[in-house]
Amino acid sequence: MNLRNTGEKPENRIDALERKVEKLERLNRDLHYRLRFENLITAISSKFINLPSDSIDAGIDEALREVGEMMSVERTYIFRYDPEAGTVTNTHEWCAPGVEPFQDRLQDIPLEWGSWLAGKITAGDVVHIPRVRDLPPEAAMLKALNVEQGTNSLVLVPLAYGGTITGLLGLDSRNENRTWSDEVISLLKILGEIISSAMERKRAEEALRRSEEKYRTVLETIEEAYWEVDLKGNLVFFNPSLVGLIEYGEEELPGMNYRNYTAPEDLERIRSSFNAVYRTGRGVRLDNYVFVASGGRHRAVEMSTYPVRDGDGNIIGFRGVSRDVTERKQAEQALHESEMRYRVVLEANPDPLVVFDREGRVVYSNPAFSEVFGWSAEELKGRVMEGFIPDDHLDEGRRMAEQMVSGKRFSGIETERFTRSGERIPVGISGAGYRDARGTFMGGIVTLRDIREKKRMEEQLLNIHKLESIGTLAGGIAHDFNNLLMAVQGNVSLALYNLDEEHPHYRLFKNIEKSVTSGSRLTSQLLGFARKGRYEVKPVDVNRLMDDVVKTFGRTRKDIVVHSDPAADLCAVEADEGQLEQMLLNIFMNAGEAMPSGGDLFLATENMVLEESDTNFVELEPGRYVHLSVRDTGVGMDKQTMDHLFEPFFTTREMGHGTGLGMASVYGIVKGHDGHIEAHSLVGAGTTFDIYLPASDKPLQAESAEQQDMMEQGKGTILLVDDEDMVLTVSGQMLERLGYDVLKASCGADALGFCERHREKIDLVILDMVMPGMGGGQMFDRLREKYSGIRVLLSSGYSLEGQAREIMDRGCDGFIQKPFTIQELAARIREVLD
């Protein structure tokens, strides 16, 4: 080409030549880099070909290091993808010197944190990020993670095996922004395939090793003898049970032929079975043939035989399982020869059993039948049992007989039968017919099970569920009633606040206050029955408490003699002492009502341990308990009274002489302390209550005098939250009378709005626990989340138990139960604020 005639300036031609040279040099460098990378991948591939599975992890770590150093990045790593769990886990990592590793922090990461990355992974796409800070908004979590690691650029190449994504191969550049070419990414994909194959080979070899270990363990532990022989019948493999079966030494058996340990009369049968397996390719079963053990002892054996095939499906031997049935054969023979042994089995049956002939006459009845139903075997034999089946179950009995005749069995049918004394008892019946050798029906065998205890426990559980339902209703009634009493109590407190004792209305208001107190006691009993009545739980000495209550009761009923038998080493129980005191006093008063002319009251305590087998205590977990027994010599109770004993508002007293809540609250208090109560009574023979409370290892606490509530004027702002308008109004007036500024909210949303607008001036929130929409618990959590320093006093018509206790355990500052007086409110506010 003649450049002199182009008219182009010489300096421009020089620049063009320099750019061409620079481009050639860059292409040469890229080519050299790619060749080095290809050589490295070839070397890594060669290394993995013969690498044992236990060295694969180390080989991957080394490959990551070599790739990282060659590509001048600061971190290379592998993530394993678990599609079932939807997580990725950093399994391998290489970091350049001075770079902090992150592998321990990147375990079981859920893909939900980055739906953008999750989509890339599941689609098998390469993730190439030249600038981490340019990641799109939908990849915010991936961006945040890499910014935290100091990564500027990264590339993630999918790992796949058999068309399934198994993980990611990643490279991070920290020191500079990097862009990887398509050629380099293609080589990284090849590296990923090499690593995927290696990891899958390791997984498969480990799974195979575990399978072989499991297979070997099974064969070594099963009782049946497992063996494999070649086509000539020589042993090539066997398990320890075969050694025990034929009693040859383990070193003697390899290569031994089956003819050496098979009885001569059975050799032809064995040979024929092997031939049948070889011809058909199907398994064969042989019963009742004999192995001859090393010492000459014969063993009765059953055997199943199957073919062994090579990789091409050709039969190259036989495998089988041999079972030693010597003892079973001996037992069958003995049972066949001895009717006495058959009779022993029947008579040892703990359930009643009777055998009828085809005419319905009794052929045999076992001792258990006599024990349960009262008829002796001599009375029954040869007779048709008349009057055994109640009239209303006769049709059912005929259907059972028809089933036995037709060859059908029946089992577990619950019905009723009469005893010899005429008592009608619940039973479970199972039966079947028996036939002679020709299949002719000869009669029926019927097994009966006495299920009186089962029915008693079912009835007990039914009563428990019924009382729990009533308790829920009673608790709700008590809560609503306490809100009503709060309105009355609050207005009375306001009226009495500045009223002189000489005022003509003072006594009227005090009488109203007494009535509110009586109503509050009534709701306290309802809450006790509803298991919502515990206030302060601590270790309690039941012996001391029982002695104190006996002294109180004794002052009112000197005509009753109390006999105490307390256990000297009695464990403590964790309980509300006031509630246990109320429980004992109610039981004592119930006993006193049953002994109007005096009598004896027997009290005893003991430690006891309940085991799994103690089925009488259907509600109690196994463990240590304190048992308290209270027995009186009163008039006792009939069954109808016992059935309703623990129901609220049930009473045998005349109208106006009791609320019917005494025993209901006893039941609720015991259940509220995770205990169990039983009552046993007979008319004219007195009543016994057995109470079981969980024992505690905690030490008893020294008692301290209760502090009296003091009313103080206050100042500051209180946010009052309650959904009941009447409670909100009267409580607000009480707070204003005490000197506080009051903000009132009837729901959680309004209360949060007040907090948002007046946070700096609110000193205390008085929060109702039960509200529609956002309840007290949810409201408290929102307050703690947004206004961590704000103080909260919880208020409720329920007591400090259940949900209220949970809120207190989460950090609530105090609790006050409705109805409360202005003095109680003032004292509780000062406790919280001071």
Coordinates of C-alpha atoms in Angstrom, one line a residue, residues 283-803:
G283 CA -37.6 -67.7 44.6
V284 CA -38.6 -71.0 46.2
R285 CA -39.6 -71.7 49.8
L286 CA -38.9 -75.0 51.6
D287 CA -40.5 -76.0 54.9
N288 CA -39.5 -78.6 57.4
Y289 CA -36.1 -79.8 56.4
V290 CA -33.1 -80.6 58.6
F291 CA -29.6 -79.1 59.1
V292 CA -27.0 -81.3 60.8
A293 CA -24.9 -79.2 63.1
S294 CA -21.2 -79.8 63.7
G295 CA -21.8 -82.0 66.7
G296 CA -24.4 -84.1 65.0
R297 CA -27.4 -82.2 66.5
H298 CA -30.4 -81.8 64.1
R299 CA -32.1 -78.5 63.6
A300 CA -35.5 -78.1 62.0
V301 CA -35.2 -75.3 59.3
E302 CA -37.4 -73.3 57.0
M303 CA -35.6 -71.8 53.9
S304 CA -36.3 -69.2 51.2
T305 CA -34.0 -69.3 48.2
Y306 CA -33.5 -66.7 45.4
P307 CA -31.1 -66.3 42.4
V308 CA -27.9 -64.3 42.4
R309 CA -27.2 -62.6 39.1
D310 CA -24.2 -60.9 37.5
G311 CA -24.2 -57.5 35.8
D312 CA -25.6 -59.1 32.6
G313 CA -28.5 -60.7 34.4
N314 CA -27.0 -64.3 34.3
I315 CA -27.7 -66.5 37.4
I316 CA -24.3 -67.2 39.0
G317 CA -25.5 -68.6 42.3
F318 CA -28.1 -68.6 45.0
R319 CA -28.9 -66.6 48.1
G320 CA -31.3 -67.4 50.9
V321 CA -32.5 -67.1 54.4
S322 CA -32.8 -70.0 56.7
R323 CA -34.8 -69.9 59.9
D324 CA -34.3 -72.2 62.9
V325 CA -37.8 -73.4 63.7
T326 CA -36.7 -76.3 65.9
E327 CA -38.3 -74.8 69.0
R328 CA -41.5 -73.9 67.2
K329 CA -41.8 -77.4 65.8
Q330 CA -41.3 -78.8 69.3
A331 CA -43.9 -76.5 70.7
E332 CA -46.4 -77.4 68.0
Q333 CA -45.9 -81.0 68.7
A334 CA -46.2 -80.6 72.4
L335 CA -49.4 -78.5 72.0
H336 CA -50.8 -81.1 69.7
E337 CA -50.1 -84.0 72.1
S338 CA -51.2 -82.3 75.3
E339 CA -54.6 -80.9 75.9
M340 CA -53.5 -79.9 79.4
R341 CA -51.1 -77.4 78.0
Y342 CA -53.9 -75.9 75.9
R343 CA -56.0 -75.7 79.1
V344 CA -53.2 -73.9 81.0
V345 CA -53.0 -71.3 78.3
L346 CA -56.8 -70.6 78.5
E347 CA -56.8 -70.6 82.3
A348 CA -53.9 -68.1 82.4
N349 CA -55.8 -65.6 80.3
P350 CA -56.5 -62.6 82.5
D351 CA -59.8 -61.9 80.6
P352 CA -62.9 -63.9 81.1
L353 CA -63.3 -66.6 78.4
V354 CA -66.1 -69.0 77.6
V355 CA -66.5 -71.7 75.0
F356 CA -69.9 -72.7 73.6
D357 CA -71.0 -75.7 71.5
R358 CA -73.2 -75.3 68.5
E359 CA -76.3 -75.5 70.7
G360 CA -75.1 -72.7 72.9
R361 CA -74.2 -74.9 75.9
V362 CA -71.1 -74.0 77.8
V363 CA -68.2 -76.3 77.1
Y364 CA -65.6 -74.4 79.1
S365 CA -65.1 -71.2 81.1
N366 CA -61.9 -70.0 82.6
P367 CA -61.2 -68.8 86.2
A368 CA -61.2 -65.2 85.1
F369 CA -64.9 -65.6 84.0
S370 CA -65.8 -66.9 87.5
E371 CA -63.9 -64.0 89.1
V372 CA -65.7 -61.3 87.1
F373 CA -69.2 -62.8 86.7
G374 CA -69.6 -65.0 89.8
W375 CA -70.6 -68.3 88.2
S376 CA -68.3 -71.3 88.8
A377 CA -67.1 -73.5 86.0
E378 CA -69.1 -76.4 87.5
E379 CA -72.3 -74.4 87.5
L380 CA -72.0 -73.4 83.8
K381 CA -70.7 -76.6 82.1
G382 CA -73.3 -78.1 79.9
R383 CA -75.9 -75.4 80.5
V384 CA -77.3 -72.6 78.2
M385 CA -76.6 -69.3 80.0
E386 CA -80.0 -67.7 80.5
G387 CA -80.3 -64.2 81.9
F388 CA -76.7 -63.4 81.0
I389 CA -77.6 -60.9 78.2
P390 CA -79.8 -58.0 79.1
D391 CA -83.1 -57.9 77.2
D392 CA -82.1 -54.7 75.3
H393 CA -79.0 -56.4 74.0
L394 CA -80.6 -59.7 72.8
D395 CA -80.7 -58.7 69.2
E396 CA -77.0 -57.8 69.4
G397 CA -76.2 -61.2 70.9
R398 CA -78.0 -63.0 68.1
R399 CA -76.0 -61.0 65.5
M400 CA -72.8 -62.1 67.2
A401 CA -73.9 -65.7 67.1
E402 CA -74.7 -65.5 63.4
Q403 CA -71.3 -64.0 62.7
M404 CA -69.5 -66.9 64.4
V405 CA -71.6 -69.5 62.5
S406 CA -70.8 -67.7 59.2
G407 CA -67.1 -67.8 59.9
K408 CA -66.7 -64.1 60.8
R409 CA -64.9 -62.7 63.8
F410 CA -65.9 -59.7 65.8
S411 CA -63.6 -57.8 68.2
G412 CA -63.8 -55.0 70.8
I413 CA -67.6 -54.6 70.7
E414 CA -68.6 -52.6 73.9
T415 CA -71.9 -53.8 75.4
E416 CA -73.2 -54.9 78.8
R417 CA -73.8 -58.2 80.6
F418 CA -75.3 -59.4 83.9
T419 CA -73.2 -60.9 86.7
R420 CA -74.6 -63.8 88.8
S421 CA -75.7 -61.3 91.4
G422 CA -77.7 -59.3 88.8
E423 CA -75.2 -56.4 88.5
R424 CA -75.2 -55.0 85.0
I425 CA -71.6 -54.2 84.0
P426 CA -69.9 -52.8 80.8
V427 CA -67.8 -55.3 78.9
G428 CA -65.8 -55.5 75.7
I429 CA -66.5 -58.7 73.7
S430 CA -64.5 -60.5 71.0
G431 CA -65.5 -63.8 69.5
A432 CA -65.0 -66.3 66.7
G433 CA -66.3 -69.7 65.7
Y434 CA -64.3 -72.9 65.8
R435 CA -64.6 -75.8 63.3
D436 CA -63.5 -79.4 63.0
A437 CA -61.1 -80.8 60.5
R438 CA -63.8 -80.9 57.8
G439 CA -64.7 -77.3 58.3
T440 CA -68.0 -78.0 60.1
F441 CA -69.0 -75.3 62.7
M442 CA -68.6 -76.7 66.2
G443 CA -69.2 -73.7 68.4
G444 CA -67.9 -70.4 69.4
I445 CA -65.2 -68.9 71.7
V446 CA -66.0 -65.6 73.3
T447 CA -63.6 -63.4 75.3
L448 CA -65.0 -60.7 77.5
R449 CA -63.1 -57.8 79.1
D450 CA -64.3 -56.0 82.2
I451 CA -64.2 -52.3 81.2
R452 CA -65.7 -50.8 84.3
E453 CA -62.4 -49.0 85.1
K454 CA -62.1 -47.8 81.6
K455 CA -65.7 -46.4 81.7
R456 CA -64.9 -44.8 85.0
M457 CA -61.9 -43.0 83.6
E458 CA -63.9 -42.0 80.5
E459 CA -66.6 -40.5 82.7
Q460 CA -63.9 -38.8 84.8
L461 CA -62.4 -37.2 81.6
L462 CA -65.9 -36.2 80.4
N463 CA -66.6 -34.5 83.8
I464 CA -63.2 -32.8 83.6
H465 CA -64.0 -31.4 80.1
K466 CA -67.4 -30.3 81.3
L467 CA -66.0 -28.5 84.3
E468 CA -63.4 -26.8 82.1
S469 CA -66.1 -25.5 79.8
I470 CA -68.1 -24.2 82.7
G471 CA -64.9 -22.7 84.2
T472 CA -64.3 -20.7 81.0
L473 CA -67.9 -19.4 81.2
A474 CA -67.5 -18.6 84.9
G475 CA -64.2 -16.8 84.4
G476 CA -65.8 -14.6 81.7
I477 CA -68.8 -13.8 84.0
A478 CA -66.5 -12.9 86.9
H479 CA -64.5 -10.6 84.7
D480 CA -67.5 -8.8 83.4
F481 CA -69.0 -8.6 86.9
N482 CA -65.7 -7.1 88.2
N483 CA -66.0 -4.4 85.6
L484 CA -69.5 -3.6 86.8
L485 CA -68.3 -3.6 90.5
M486 CA -65.5 -1.3 89.4
A487 CA -68.0 1.4 88.3
V488 CA -69.8 1.1 91.7
Q489 CA -66.6 0.9 93.7
G490 CA -65.1 3.9 91.8
N491 CA -68.1 6.1 92.4
V492 CA -68.3 5.1 96.1
S493 CA -64.6 5.9 96.5
L494 CA -65.1 9.3 94.9
A495 CA -68.2 10.0 97.1
L496 CA -66.3 9.0 100.3
Y497 CA -63.1 10.9 99.3
N498 CA -64.0 14.2 101.0
L499 CA -67.0 13.0 103.0
D500 CA -66.9 13.4 106.7
E501 CA -67.8 10.4 108.9
E502 CA -70.6 12.5 110.5
H503 CA -72.2 13.2 107.1
P504 CA -75.7 11.5 107.0
H505 CA -74.8 9.7 103.7
Y506 CA -71.4 8.4 105.0
R507 CA -72.7 5.1 106.4
L508 CA -74.8 4.5 103.3
F509 CA -71.7 4.7 101.1
K510 CA -69.7 2.5 103.5
N511 CA -72.5 -0.1 103.3
I512 CA -72.4 0.0 99.5
E513 CA -68.6 -0.5 99.7
K514 CA -69.1 -3.5 101.9
S515 CA -71.5 -5.0 99.4
V516 CA -68.9 -4.4 96.6
T517 CA -66.4 -6.2 98.8
S518 CA -68.8 -9.2 99.2
G519 CA -69.4 -9.2 95.4
S520 CA -65.7 -9.1 94.8
R521 CA -65.3 -12.2 97.1
L522 CA -68.0 -13.9 95.0
T523 CA -66.1 -13.2 91.8
S524 CA -62.9 -14.3 93.4
Q525 CA -64.5 -17.7 94.0
L526 CA -65.6 -17.8 90.4
L527 CA -62.1 -17.0 89.2
G528 CA -60.8 -19.7 91.5
F529 CA -63.1 -22.2 89.8
A530 CA -62.0 -20.9 86.4
R531 CA -58.3 -21.4 87.4
K532 CA -57.7 -17.7 87.1
G533 CA -57.3 -17.0 90.8
R534 CA -53.6 -17.3 91.7
Y535 CA -52.0 -14.0 92.8
E536 CA -48.6 -14.8 94.4
V537 CA -46.9 -18.1 93.8
K538 CA -44.2 -19.2 96.2
P539 CA -43.1 -22.4 98.1
V540 CA -45.7 -23.3 100.7
D541 CA -45.5 -25.6 103.7
V542 CA -48.8 -27.5 103.5
N543 CA -48.5 -28.9 107.0
R544 CA -48.2 -25.4 108.5
L545 CA -51.0 -24.0 106.3
M546 CA -53.2 -26.9 107.3
D547 CA -52.5 -26.3 111.0
D548 CA -53.4 -22.6 110.6
V549 CA -56.7 -23.3 108.9
V550 CA -57.6 -26.0 111.5
K551 CA -57.1 -23.4 114.3
T552 CA -59.4 -21.0 112.4
F553 CA -62.0 -23.6 111.7
G554 CA -61.7 -25.1 115.3
R555 CA -62.8 -21.8 116.9
T556 CA -66.1 -22.0 115.0
R557 CA -66.8 -25.7 115.4
K558 CA -65.6 -27.0 118.8
D559 CA -67.9 -30.0 118.5
I560 CA -65.7 -31.4 115.7
V561 CA -62.5 -33.3 116.8
V562 CA -59.6 -32.9 114.3
H563 CA -57.1 -35.8 114.0
S564 CA -53.9 -34.7 112.1
D565 CA -51.3 -37.0 110.8
P566 CA -48.8 -34.8 109.0
A567 CA -45.7 -36.2 107.2
A568 CA -42.5 -35.1 109.0
D569 CA -40.5 -34.7 105.8
L570 CA -43.3 -33.2 103.6
C571 CA -42.1 -31.5 100.4
A572 CA -43.1 -27.9 99.7
V573 CA -45.5 -27.0 96.9
E574 CA -45.4 -23.9 94.7
A575 CA -48.7 -22.2 95.2
D576 CA -50.7 -19.1 96.1
E577 CA -51.0 -19.5 99.9
G578 CA -54.2 -17.6 100.1
Q579 CA -55.8 -19.8 97.5
L580 CA -54.8 -23.0 99.3
E581 CA -56.1 -21.5 102.5
Q582 CA -59.4 -20.8 100.8
M583 CA -59.5 -24.4 99.4
L584 CA -58.9 -26.0 102.8
L585 CA -61.4 -23.8 104.6
N586 CA -64.1 -24.6 102.0
I587 CA -63.5 -28.3 102.4
F588 CA -63.5 -28.0 106.2
M589 CA -66.8 -26.0 106.1
N590 CA -68.3 -28.6 103.7
A591 CA -67.3 -31.3 106.2
G592 CA -68.8 -29.2 109.0
E593 CA -72.2 -29.0 107.1
A594 CA -72.1 -32.8 106.8
M595 CA -71.6 -33.1 110.7
P596 CA -74.3 -30.8 112.2
S597 CA -74.1 -32.5 115.5
G598 CA -70.3 -32.8 115.6
G599 CA -68.0 -35.6 114.6
D600 CA -64.4 -36.4 113.6
L601 CA -62.2 -34.9 110.9
F602 CA -59.1 -36.9 109.8
L603 CA -56.3 -35.0 108.1
A604 CA -53.1 -36.6 106.7
T605 CA -50.3 -35.6 104.4
E606 CA -47.6 -37.6 102.6
N607 CA -45.0 -37.5 99.8
M608 CA -45.7 -39.8 96.9
V609 CA -44.3 -40.6 93.5
L610 CA -46.5 -41.3 90.5
E611 CA -45.3 -43.8 87.9
E612 CA -46.4 -44.2 84.3
S613 CA -48.4 -47.2 85.4
D614 CA -50.6 -45.2 87.8
T615 CA -53.5 -45.0 85.4
N616 CA -56.0 -43.8 88.1
F617 CA -54.5 -40.3 87.8
V618 CA -55.6 -39.5 84.3
E619 CA -54.6 -35.8 84.4
L620 CA -51.3 -36.0 86.2
E621 CA -47.8 -36.4 84.7
P622 CA -45.5 -39.0 86.4
G623 CA -43.4 -37.3 89.1
R624 CA -43.3 -36.3 92.8
Y625 CA -46.5 -35.0 94.5
V626 CA -47.8 -34.0 97.9
H627 CA -50.9 -35.9 98.9
L628 CA -53.4 -34.3 101.3
S629 CA -56.3 -36.4 102.6
V630 CA -59.4 -34.9 104.3
R631 CA -62.0 -37.4 105.7
D632 CA -65.1 -36.7 107.7
T633 CA -67.6 -38.9 109.5
G634 CA -70.6 -36.9 108.2
V635 CA -73.8 -37.9 106.4
G636 CA -72.0 -38.6 103.1
M637 CA -73.4 -37.9 99.6
D638 CA -75.4 -39.9 97.1
K639 CA -74.3 -40.4 93.4
Q640 CA -76.4 -37.6 92.1
T641 CA -74.8 -35.1 94.5
M642 CA -71.3 -36.5 93.7
D643 CA -72.0 -36.0 89.9
H644 CA -72.5 -32.3 90.4
L645 CA -70.2 -31.7 93.4
F646 CA -67.7 -29.4 91.6
E647 CA -70.2 -27.5 89.4
P648 CA -70.6 -23.8 90.2
F649 CA -73.9 -22.7 91.9
F650 CA -74.7 -26.3 92.8
T651 CA -75.7 -26.5 96.5
T652 CA -77.7 -28.8 98.7
R653 CA -78.4 -26.0 101.2
E654 CA -81.6 -24.1 101.4
M655 CA -82.1 -20.9 99.3
G656 CA -80.1 -18.0 100.8
H657 CA -77.7 -20.3 102.7
G658 CA -74.9 -20.6 100.2
T659 CA -73.7 -19.6 96.8
G660 CA -72.8 -23.1 95.6
L661 CA -69.3 -21.8 94.7
G662 CA -67.3 -23.4 97.6
M663 CA -66.5 -26.8 96.1
A664 CA -66.3 -25.3 92.6
S665 CA -63.6 -22.9 93.7
V666 CA -61.8 -25.8 95.4
Y667 CA -61.8 -27.7 92.1
G668 CA -60.6 -24.6 90.2
I669 CA -57.8 -23.9 92.7
V670 CA -56.5 -27.5 92.6
K671 CA -56.6 -27.5 88.8
G672 CA -55.1 -24.0 88.6
H673 CA -52.1 -25.4 90.6
D674 CA -51.7 -28.4 88.1
G675 CA -53.0 -30.7 90.7
H676 CA -55.8 -33.4 90.9
I677 CA -58.7 -33.9 93.3
E678 CA -60.9 -36.9 94.0
A679 CA -63.9 -37.3 96.1
H680 CA -65.2 -40.6 97.6
S681 CA -68.5 -40.7 99.5
L682 CA -71.2 -43.1 100.7
V683 CA -74.5 -42.1 102.3
G684 CA -74.1 -42.5 106.0
A685 CA -70.4 -43.3 105.8
G686 CA -68.8 -39.9 105.4
T687 CA -66.7 -38.3 102.6
T688 CA -63.0 -38.3 101.7
F689 CA -61.2 -35.8 99.6
D690 CA -57.8 -36.7 98.1
I691 CA -55.7 -33.8 96.8
Y692 CA -52.5 -34.2 94.8
L693 CA -50.2 -31.1 94.3
P694 CA -46.9 -31.1 92.4
A695 CA -44.0 -31.2 94.9
S696 CA -41.2 -28.6 94.8
D697 CA -37.5 -28.6 95.7
K698 CA -37.5 -24.8 96.3
P699 CA -36.8 -23.7 99.9
L700 CA -39.5 -22.1 102.0
Q701 CA -39.4 -18.3 102.3
A702 CA -39.5 -16.4 105.5
E703 CA -42.8 -14.5 105.9
S704 CA -42.8 -10.7 105.9
A705 CA -45.5 -8.4 107.2
E706 CA -47.8 -7.0 104.4
Q707 CA -47.5 -3.3 103.8
Q708 CA -50.6 -1.2 104.1
D709 CA -51.7 0.7 101.1
M710 CA -51.3 4.5 101.5
M711 CA -53.1 7.2 99.5
E712 CA -51.0 10.0 98.2
Q713 CA -51.8 12.9 96.0
G714 CA -49.9 12.8 92.8
K715 CA -48.9 14.9 89.8
G716 CA -48.2 14.1 86.2
T717 CA -50.1 12.7 83.2
I718 CA -51.6 9.3 83.0
L719 CA -53.0 7.6 79.9
L720 CA -56.0 5.5 80.9
V721 CA -57.0 2.7 78.3
D722 CA -60.2 0.7 78.8
D723 CA -63.0 -0.3 76.4
E724 CA -65.7 -0.1 79.1
D725 CA -67.1 3.5 79.1
M726 CA -68.3 3.3 82.7
V727 CA -64.9 2.1 83.9
L728 CA -63.1 4.7 81.8
T729 CA -65.3 7.4 83.3
V730 CA -65.1 6.5 86.9
S731 CA -61.3 5.6 86.8
G732 CA -60.6 8.9 85.1
Q733 CA -62.5 10.8 87.8
M734 CA -60.5 8.9 90.5
L735 CA -57.2 9.8 88.9
E736 CA -58.2 13.5 88.6
R737 CA -59.3 13.5 92.2
L738 CA -55.8 12.2 93.1
G739 CA -54.2 15.2 91.2
Y740 CA -53.2 13.6 87.9
D741 CA -53.9 14.9 84.4
V742 CA -55.8 12.2 82.5
L743 CA -55.8 11.1 78.9
K744 CA -58.6 8.6 78.1
A745 CA -58.6 6.1 75.2
S746 CA -61.2 3.4 74.6
C747 CA -59.1 1.2 72.3
G748 CA -55.5 0.4 71.5
A749 CA -55.4 2.4 68.3
D750 CA -56.5 5.6 70.1
A751 CA -54.0 4.9 72.9
L752 CA -51.1 4.6 70.5
G753 CA -52.2 7.9 68.9
F754 CA -52.1 9.7 72.3
C755 CA -48.6 8.2 72.8
E756 CA -47.4 9.5 69.4
R757 CA -48.7 13.0 70.2
H758 CA -48.0 13.3 73.9
R759 CA -45.1 10.9 74.6
E760 CA -43.0 13.5 76.5
K761 CA -45.7 14.3 79.0
I762 CA -47.2 10.8 79.7
D763 CA -45.8 9.4 83.0
L764 CA -47.8 6.2 83.2
V765 CA -50.2 4.1 81.1
I766 CA -53.0 2.2 82.9
L767 CA -53.9 -0.5 80.5
D768 CA -56.9 -2.8 80.5
M769 CA -56.0 -6.4 79.6
V770 CA -59.1 -7.6 77.8
M771 CA -60.2 -5.3 74.9
P772 CA -61.6 -6.0 71.4
G773 CA -59.3 -5.6 68.5
M774 CA -55.9 -4.9 69.9
G775 CA -55.9 -6.6 73.3
G776 CA -53.8 -5.6 76.3
G777 CA -51.0 -8.0 75.6
Q778 CA -50.6 -6.8 72.0
M779 CA -50.9 -3.1 73.1
F780 CA -48.2 -3.6 75.7
D781 CA -45.8 -5.1 73.2
R782 CA -46.4 -2.2 70.8
L783 CA -45.7 0.3 73.7
R784 CA -42.5 -1.5 74.6
E785 CA -41.4 -1.6 70.9
K786 CA -41.9 2.1 70.2
Y787 CA -41.6 3.7 73.7
S788 CA -39.2 1.5 75.6
G789 CA -39.1 3.7 78.7
I790 CA -42.8 4.2 79.3
R791 CA -44.2 2.7 82.5
V792 CA -47.3 0.5 82.3
L793 CA -49.8 -0.6 85.1
L794 CA -51.9 -3.5 83.9
S795 CA -55.6 -3.5 85.0
S796 CA -58.0 -6.5 84.7
G797 CA -61.2 -8.0 86.0
Y798 CA -59.2 -11.3 85.9
S799 CA -56.5 -11.9 88.5
L800 CA -52.8 -12.1 88.0
E801 CA -52.7 -15.4 86.2
G802 CA -52.7 -16.7 82.7
Q803 CA -52.4 -13.9 80.2

